[in-house]
Tab-separated table of C-alpha atoms in Angstrom:
chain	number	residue	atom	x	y	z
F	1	UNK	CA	98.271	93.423	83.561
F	2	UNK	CA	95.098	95.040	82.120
F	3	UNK	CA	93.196	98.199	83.082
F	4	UNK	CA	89.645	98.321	81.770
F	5	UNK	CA	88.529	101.788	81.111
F	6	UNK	CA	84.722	102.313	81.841
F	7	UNK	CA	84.535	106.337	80.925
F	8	UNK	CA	81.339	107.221	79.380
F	9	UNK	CA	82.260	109.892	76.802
F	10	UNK	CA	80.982	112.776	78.360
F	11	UNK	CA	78.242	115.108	76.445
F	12	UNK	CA	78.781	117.803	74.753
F	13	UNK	CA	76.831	119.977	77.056
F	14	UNK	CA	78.450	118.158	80.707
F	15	UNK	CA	80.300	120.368	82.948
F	16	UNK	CA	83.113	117.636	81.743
F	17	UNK	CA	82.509	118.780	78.320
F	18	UNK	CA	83.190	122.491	78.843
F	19	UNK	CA	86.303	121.972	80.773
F	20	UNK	CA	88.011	119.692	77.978
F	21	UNK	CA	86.902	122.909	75.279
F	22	UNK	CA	88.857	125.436	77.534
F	23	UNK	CA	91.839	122.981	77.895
F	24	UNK	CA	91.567	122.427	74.041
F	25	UNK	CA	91.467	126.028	73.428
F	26	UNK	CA	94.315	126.409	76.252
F	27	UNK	CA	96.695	123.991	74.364
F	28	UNK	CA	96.204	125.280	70.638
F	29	UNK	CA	96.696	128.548	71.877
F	30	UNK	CA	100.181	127.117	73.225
F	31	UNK	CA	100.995	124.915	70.695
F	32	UNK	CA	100.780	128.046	68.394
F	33	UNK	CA	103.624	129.770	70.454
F	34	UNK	CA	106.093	126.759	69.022
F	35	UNK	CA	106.300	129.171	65.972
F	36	UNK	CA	107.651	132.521	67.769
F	37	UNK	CA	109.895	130.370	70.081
F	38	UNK	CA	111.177	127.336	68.257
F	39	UNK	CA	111.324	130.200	64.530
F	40	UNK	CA	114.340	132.356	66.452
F	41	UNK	CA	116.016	129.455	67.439
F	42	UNK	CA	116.363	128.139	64.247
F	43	UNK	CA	117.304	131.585	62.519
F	44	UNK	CA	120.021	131.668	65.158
F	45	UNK	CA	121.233	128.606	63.719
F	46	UNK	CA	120.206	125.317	65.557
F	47	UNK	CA	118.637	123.032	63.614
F	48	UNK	CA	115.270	121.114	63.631
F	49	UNK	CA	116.164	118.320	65.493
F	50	UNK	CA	118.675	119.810	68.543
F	51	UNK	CA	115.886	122.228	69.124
F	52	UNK	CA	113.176	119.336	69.360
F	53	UNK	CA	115.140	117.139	71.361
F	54	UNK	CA	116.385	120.001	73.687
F	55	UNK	CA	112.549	120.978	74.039
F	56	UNK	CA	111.642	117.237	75.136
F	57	UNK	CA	114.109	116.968	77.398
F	58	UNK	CA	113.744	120.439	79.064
F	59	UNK	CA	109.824	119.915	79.354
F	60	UNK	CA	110.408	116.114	80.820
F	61	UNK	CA	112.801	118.161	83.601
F	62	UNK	CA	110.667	120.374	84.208
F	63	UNK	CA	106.953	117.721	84.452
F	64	UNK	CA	109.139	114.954	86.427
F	65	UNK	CA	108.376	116.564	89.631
F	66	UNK	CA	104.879	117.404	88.979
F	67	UNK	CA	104.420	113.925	87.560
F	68	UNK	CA	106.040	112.252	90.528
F	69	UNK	CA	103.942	114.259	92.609
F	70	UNK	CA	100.703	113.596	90.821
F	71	UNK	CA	101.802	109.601	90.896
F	72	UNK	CA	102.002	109.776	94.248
F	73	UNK	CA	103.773	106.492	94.544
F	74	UNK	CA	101.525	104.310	92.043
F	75	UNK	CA	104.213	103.415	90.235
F	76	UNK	CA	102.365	100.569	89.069
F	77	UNK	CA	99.931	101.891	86.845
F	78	UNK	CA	103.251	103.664	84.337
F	79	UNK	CA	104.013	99.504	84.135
F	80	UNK	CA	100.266	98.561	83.315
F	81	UNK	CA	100.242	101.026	80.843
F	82	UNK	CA	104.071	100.727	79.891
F	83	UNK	CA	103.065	99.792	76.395
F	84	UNK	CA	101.030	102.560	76.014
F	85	UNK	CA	103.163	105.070	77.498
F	86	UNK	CA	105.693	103.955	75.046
F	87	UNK	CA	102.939	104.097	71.789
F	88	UNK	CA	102.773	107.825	73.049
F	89	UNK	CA	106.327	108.654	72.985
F	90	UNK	CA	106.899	107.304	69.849
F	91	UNK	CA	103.536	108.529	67.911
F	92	UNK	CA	101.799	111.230	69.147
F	93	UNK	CA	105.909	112.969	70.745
F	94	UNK	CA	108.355	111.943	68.305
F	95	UNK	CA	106.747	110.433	65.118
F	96	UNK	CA	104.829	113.870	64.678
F	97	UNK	CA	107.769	115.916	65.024
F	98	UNK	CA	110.133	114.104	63.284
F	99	UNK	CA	107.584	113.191	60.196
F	100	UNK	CA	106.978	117.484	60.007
F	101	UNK	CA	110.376	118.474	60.095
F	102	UNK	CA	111.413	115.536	57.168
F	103	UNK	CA	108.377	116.783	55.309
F	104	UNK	CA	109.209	120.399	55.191
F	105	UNK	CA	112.845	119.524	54.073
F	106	UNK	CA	111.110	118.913	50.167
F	107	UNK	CA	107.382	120.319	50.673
F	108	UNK	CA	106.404	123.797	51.626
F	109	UNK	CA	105.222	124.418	55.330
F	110	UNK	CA	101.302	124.818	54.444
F	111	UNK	CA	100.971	122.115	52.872
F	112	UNK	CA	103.241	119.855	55.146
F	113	UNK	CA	100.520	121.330	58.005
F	114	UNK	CA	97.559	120.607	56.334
F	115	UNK	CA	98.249	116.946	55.607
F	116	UNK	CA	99.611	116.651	59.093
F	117	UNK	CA	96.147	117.888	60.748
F	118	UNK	CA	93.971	115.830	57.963
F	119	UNK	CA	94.874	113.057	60.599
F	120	UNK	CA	91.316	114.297	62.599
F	121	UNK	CA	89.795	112.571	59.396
F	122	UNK	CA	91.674	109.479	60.735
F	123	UNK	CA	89.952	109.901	63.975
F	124	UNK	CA	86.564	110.070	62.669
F	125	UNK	CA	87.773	106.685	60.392
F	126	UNK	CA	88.734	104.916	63.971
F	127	UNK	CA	85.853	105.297	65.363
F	128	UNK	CA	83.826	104.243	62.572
F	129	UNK	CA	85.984	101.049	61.747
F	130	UNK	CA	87.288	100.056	65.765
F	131	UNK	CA	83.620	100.975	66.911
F	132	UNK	CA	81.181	100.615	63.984
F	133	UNK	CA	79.673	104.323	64.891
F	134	UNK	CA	79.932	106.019	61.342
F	135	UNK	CA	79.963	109.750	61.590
F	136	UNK	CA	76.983	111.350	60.888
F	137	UNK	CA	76.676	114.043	57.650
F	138	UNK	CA	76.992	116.501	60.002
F	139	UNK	CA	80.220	115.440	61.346
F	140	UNK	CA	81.772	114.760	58.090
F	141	UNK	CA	80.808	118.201	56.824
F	142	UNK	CA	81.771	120.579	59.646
F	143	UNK	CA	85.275	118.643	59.395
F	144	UNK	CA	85.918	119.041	55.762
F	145	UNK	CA	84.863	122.794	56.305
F	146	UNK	CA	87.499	122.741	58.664
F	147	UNK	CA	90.307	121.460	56.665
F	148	UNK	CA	89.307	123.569	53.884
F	149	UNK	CA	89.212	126.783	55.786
F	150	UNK	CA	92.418	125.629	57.373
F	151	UNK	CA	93.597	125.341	53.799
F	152	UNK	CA	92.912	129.309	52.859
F	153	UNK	CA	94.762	130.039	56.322
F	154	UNK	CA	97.392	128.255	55.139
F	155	UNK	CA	97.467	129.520	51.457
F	156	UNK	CA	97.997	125.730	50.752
F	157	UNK	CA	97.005	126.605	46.537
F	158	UNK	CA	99.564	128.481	45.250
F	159	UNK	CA	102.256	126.313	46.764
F	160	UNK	CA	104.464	123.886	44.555
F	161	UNK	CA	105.859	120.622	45.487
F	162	UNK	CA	109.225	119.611	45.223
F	163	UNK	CA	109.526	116.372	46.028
F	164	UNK	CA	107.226	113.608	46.732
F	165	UNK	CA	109.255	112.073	49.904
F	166	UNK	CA	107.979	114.740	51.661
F	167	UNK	CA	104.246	113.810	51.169
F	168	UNK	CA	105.021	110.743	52.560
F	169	UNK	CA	106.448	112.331	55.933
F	170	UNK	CA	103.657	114.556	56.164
F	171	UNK	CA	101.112	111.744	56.061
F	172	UNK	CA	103.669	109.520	58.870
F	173	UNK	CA	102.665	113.040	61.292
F	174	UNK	CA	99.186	112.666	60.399
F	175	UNK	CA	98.903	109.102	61.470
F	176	UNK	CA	101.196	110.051	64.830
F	177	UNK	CA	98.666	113.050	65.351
F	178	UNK	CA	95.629	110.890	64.838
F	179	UNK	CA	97.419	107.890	67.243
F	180	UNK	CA	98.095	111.155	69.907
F	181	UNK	CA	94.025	111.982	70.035
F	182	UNK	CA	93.277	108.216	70.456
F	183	UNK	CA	95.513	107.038	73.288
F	184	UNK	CA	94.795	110.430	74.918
F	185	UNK	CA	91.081	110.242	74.517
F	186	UNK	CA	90.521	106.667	74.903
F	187	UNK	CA	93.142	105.982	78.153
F	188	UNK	CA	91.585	104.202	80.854
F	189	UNK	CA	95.372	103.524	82.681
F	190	UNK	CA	94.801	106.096	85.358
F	191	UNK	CA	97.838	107.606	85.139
F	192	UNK	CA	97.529	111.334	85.095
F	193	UNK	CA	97.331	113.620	82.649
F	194	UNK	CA	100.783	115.295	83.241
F	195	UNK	CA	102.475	111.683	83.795
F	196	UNK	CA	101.964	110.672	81.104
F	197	UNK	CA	103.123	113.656	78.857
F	198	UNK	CA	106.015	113.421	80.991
F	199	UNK	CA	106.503	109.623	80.038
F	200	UNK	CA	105.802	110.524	76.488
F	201	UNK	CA	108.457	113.281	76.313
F	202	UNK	CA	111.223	111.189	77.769
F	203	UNK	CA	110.698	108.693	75.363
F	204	UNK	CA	110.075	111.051	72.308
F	205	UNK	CA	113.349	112.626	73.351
F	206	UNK	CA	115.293	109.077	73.776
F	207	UNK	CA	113.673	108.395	70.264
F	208	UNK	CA	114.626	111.220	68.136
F	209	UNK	CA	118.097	111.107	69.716
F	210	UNK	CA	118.852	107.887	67.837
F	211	UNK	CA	117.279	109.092	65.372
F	212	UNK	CA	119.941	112.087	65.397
F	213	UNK	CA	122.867	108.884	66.164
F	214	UNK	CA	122.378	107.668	63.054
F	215	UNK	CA	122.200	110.436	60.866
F	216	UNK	CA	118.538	110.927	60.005
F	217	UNK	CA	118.125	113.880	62.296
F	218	UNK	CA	121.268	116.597	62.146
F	219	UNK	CA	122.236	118.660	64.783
F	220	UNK	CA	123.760	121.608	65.460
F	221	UNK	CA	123.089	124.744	68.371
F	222	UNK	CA	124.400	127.888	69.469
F	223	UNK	CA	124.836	130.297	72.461
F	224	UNK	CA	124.054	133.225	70.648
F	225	UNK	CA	121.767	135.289	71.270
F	226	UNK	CA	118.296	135.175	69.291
F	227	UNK	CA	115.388	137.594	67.930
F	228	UNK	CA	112.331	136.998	69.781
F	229	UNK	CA	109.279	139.815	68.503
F	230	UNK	CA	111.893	142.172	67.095
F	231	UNK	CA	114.388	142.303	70.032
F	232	UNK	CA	117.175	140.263	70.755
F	233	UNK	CA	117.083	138.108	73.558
F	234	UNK	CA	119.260	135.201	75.299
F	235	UNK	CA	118.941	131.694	73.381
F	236	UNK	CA	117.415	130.477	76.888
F	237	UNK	CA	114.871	133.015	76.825
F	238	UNK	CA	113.633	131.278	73.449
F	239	UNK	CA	113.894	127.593	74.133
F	240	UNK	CA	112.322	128.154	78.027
F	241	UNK	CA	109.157	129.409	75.892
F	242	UNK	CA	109.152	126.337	73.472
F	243	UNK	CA	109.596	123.993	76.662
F	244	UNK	CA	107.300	125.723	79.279
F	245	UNK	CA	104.241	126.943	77.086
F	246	UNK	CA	104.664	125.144	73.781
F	247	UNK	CA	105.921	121.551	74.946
F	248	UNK	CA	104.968	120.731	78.801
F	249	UNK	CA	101.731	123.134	79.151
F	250	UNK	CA	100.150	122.471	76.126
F	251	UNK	CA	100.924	118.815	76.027
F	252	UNK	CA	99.286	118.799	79.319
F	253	UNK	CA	96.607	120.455	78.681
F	254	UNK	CA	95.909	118.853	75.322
F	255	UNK	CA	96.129	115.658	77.126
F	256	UNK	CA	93.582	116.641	79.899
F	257	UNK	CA	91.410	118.117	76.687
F	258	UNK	CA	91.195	114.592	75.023
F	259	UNK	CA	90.104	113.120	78.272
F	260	UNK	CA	87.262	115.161	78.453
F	261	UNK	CA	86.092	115.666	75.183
F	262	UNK	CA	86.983	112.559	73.205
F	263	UNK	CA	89.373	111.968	70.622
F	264	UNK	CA	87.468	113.458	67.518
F	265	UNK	CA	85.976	116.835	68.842
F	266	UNK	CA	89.577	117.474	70.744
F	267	UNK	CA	91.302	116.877	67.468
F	268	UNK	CA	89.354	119.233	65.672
F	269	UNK	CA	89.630	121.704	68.043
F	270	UNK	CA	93.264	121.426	67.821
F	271	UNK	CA	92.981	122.394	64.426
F	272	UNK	CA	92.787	126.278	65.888
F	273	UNK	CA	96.122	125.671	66.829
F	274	UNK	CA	97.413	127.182	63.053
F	275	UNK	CA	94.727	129.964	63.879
F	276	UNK	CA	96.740	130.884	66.921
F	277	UNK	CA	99.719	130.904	65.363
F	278	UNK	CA	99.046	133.111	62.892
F	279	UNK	CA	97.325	135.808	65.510
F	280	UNK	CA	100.530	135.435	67.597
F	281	UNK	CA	102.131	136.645	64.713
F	282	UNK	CA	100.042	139.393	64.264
F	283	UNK	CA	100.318	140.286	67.352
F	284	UNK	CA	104.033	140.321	68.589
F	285	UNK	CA	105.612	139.943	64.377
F	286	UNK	CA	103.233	142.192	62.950
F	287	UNK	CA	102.175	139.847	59.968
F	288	UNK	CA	99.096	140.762	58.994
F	289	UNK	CA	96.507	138.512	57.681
F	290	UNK	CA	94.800	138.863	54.488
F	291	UNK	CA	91.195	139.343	53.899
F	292	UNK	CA	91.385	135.337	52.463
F	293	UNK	CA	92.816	134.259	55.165
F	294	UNK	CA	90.855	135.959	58.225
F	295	UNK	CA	87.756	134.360	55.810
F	296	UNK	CA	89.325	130.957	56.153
F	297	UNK	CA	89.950	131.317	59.641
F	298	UNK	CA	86.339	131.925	59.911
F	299	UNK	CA	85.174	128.641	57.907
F	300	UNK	CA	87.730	126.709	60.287
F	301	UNK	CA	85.848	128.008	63.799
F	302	UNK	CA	82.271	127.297	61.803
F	303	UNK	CA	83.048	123.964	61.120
F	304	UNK	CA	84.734	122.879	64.516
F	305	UNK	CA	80.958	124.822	65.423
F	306	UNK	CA	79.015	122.100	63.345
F	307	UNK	CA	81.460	118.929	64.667
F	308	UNK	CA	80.751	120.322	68.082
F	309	UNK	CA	77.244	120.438	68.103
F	310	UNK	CA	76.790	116.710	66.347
F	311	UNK	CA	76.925	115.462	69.713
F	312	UNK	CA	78.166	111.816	68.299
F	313	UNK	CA	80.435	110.127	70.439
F	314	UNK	CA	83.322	108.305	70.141
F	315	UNK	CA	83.931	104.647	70.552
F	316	UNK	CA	83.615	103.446	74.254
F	317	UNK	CA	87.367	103.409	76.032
F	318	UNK	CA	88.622	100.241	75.033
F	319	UNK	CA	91.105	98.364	77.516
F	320	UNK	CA	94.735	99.215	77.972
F	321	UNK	CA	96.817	96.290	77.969
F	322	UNK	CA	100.112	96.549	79.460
């Protein structure tokens, strides 16, 4: 069965438009949480891959009745866009979590982030090759301001490498992060935004727990209690932030955000995501920025600034086979 998706990409100036920002905005700012949350579980001792898996599965629970609800008995159009549902789960869910936390095993974090969100550059490259639309100057500058602002924030220059596996990993969560801003952008299935992060999750989950069954992804968890902003809390406490506000809201969100802006502004947005991490830190961890790095943070807003004033849109929809 086959959907055609007829969506004009909206303008940057459409009602549309300024909805998908403020979801953009609403899901970096979430995403960034995943740091405060997902950090004190894993000084309490679980490791990478229980708390991932335990914070798809929690945020699947806790969507399934809000997807149901929003389905509204169209089952139908999950199976028409089955195979797209399942690209999700396994790309823009599990391949970007798993490829970040196998990178960071032999590369520092910085850098492991920055080649993970040089997948917008993929974007821009899918649209150019899928659509013929190349991106104009203005595009392509604002975007490597970005990244290289995001690179100060970071502090991506005075870190070493220890292993070139780890490169690779990082580039395997680019590509997933580039794949996530396409099928969300360009979905013309009509399954909502919130089904199908709920689809995605349950799949990511099911995904990284063979990947856990045979041996690529260890785990381990514990009942004891954690430090969340300086103050020891309940391990609950913790993961219900990582699966309410980091997982199902700002998957949801993000989703909605790529629907309405297109898949290359949305991505860059998302780049403020490491910008809200580090002024959740600030603000309930106390570390302070440096001068270079409130300066980089400033490059990275001016050049999402100059991507979001181009105005050039994305490749039409395309169809979504299923």
């Amino acid at each position: 069965m086959t959907a055609t998706a007829a969506r004009a990409v909206p303008a940057p100036s459409t009602p549309a438009a300024q909805r998908g920002l403020l979801f953009a905005l609403a899901s970096a700012a979430a995403f960034g949480t995943s740091g405060i949350f997902g950090g004190a579980l894993l000084q309490a001792g679980w490791t990478p891959g229980s708390a991932v898996i335990a914070r798809m599965l929690g945020a699947a629970l806790l969507l399934a009745p809000v997807a149901v609800a929003q389905l509204r008995g169209r089952w139908h159009l999950l199976w028409a866009a089955r195979w797209r549902a399942l690209a999700f789960g396994v790309f823009a869910m599990a391949g970007c979590q798993l490829g970040f936390f196998a990178a960071v095993e032999t590369v520092p974090v910085s850098l492991a982030l920055l080649i993970e969100y040089s997948g917008v550059l993929l974007v821009v490259a899918w649209a150019w090759t899928a659509g013929g639309r190349r991106p104009r100057p203005r595009t392509a500058l604002g975007g490597l301001a970005a990244l290289a602002g995001l690179a100060l924030v970071l502090g991506v220059g005075g870190a070493a490498l220890a292993g070139g596996t780890g490169l690779v990993w990082a580039g395997v969560a680019g590509v997933c992060l580039a794949v996530y801003f396409v099928l969300a952008a360009h979905d013309g299935s009509g399954v909502p935004a919130l089904a199908m992060a709920w689809v995605g999750m349950v799949v990511g989950a099911a995904v990284l727990g063979a990947a856990a069954l045979v041996g690529l992804l260890p785990l381990a968890a514990t009942t004891a209690d954690v430090t969340l902003g300086g103050a020891g809390v309940p391990w609950w406490a913790a993961l219900a932030g990582v699966v309410v506000v980091a997982t199902a809201f700002a998957y949801g969100t993000g989703i909605a955000a790529a629907r309405r802006l297109s898949a290359a502004p949305a991505s860059f947005v998302a780049l403020t995501e490491v910008l809200f991490a580090a002024a959740w830190a600030w603000a309930l961890l106390d570390q302070r920025l440096t001068a270079l790095q409130l300066v980089g943070g400033a490059v990275v807003l001016a050049g999402i600034a100059v991507v979001r004033s181009d105005g050039s849109p994305d490749v039409p929809a395309p169809s979504a086979a299923g």
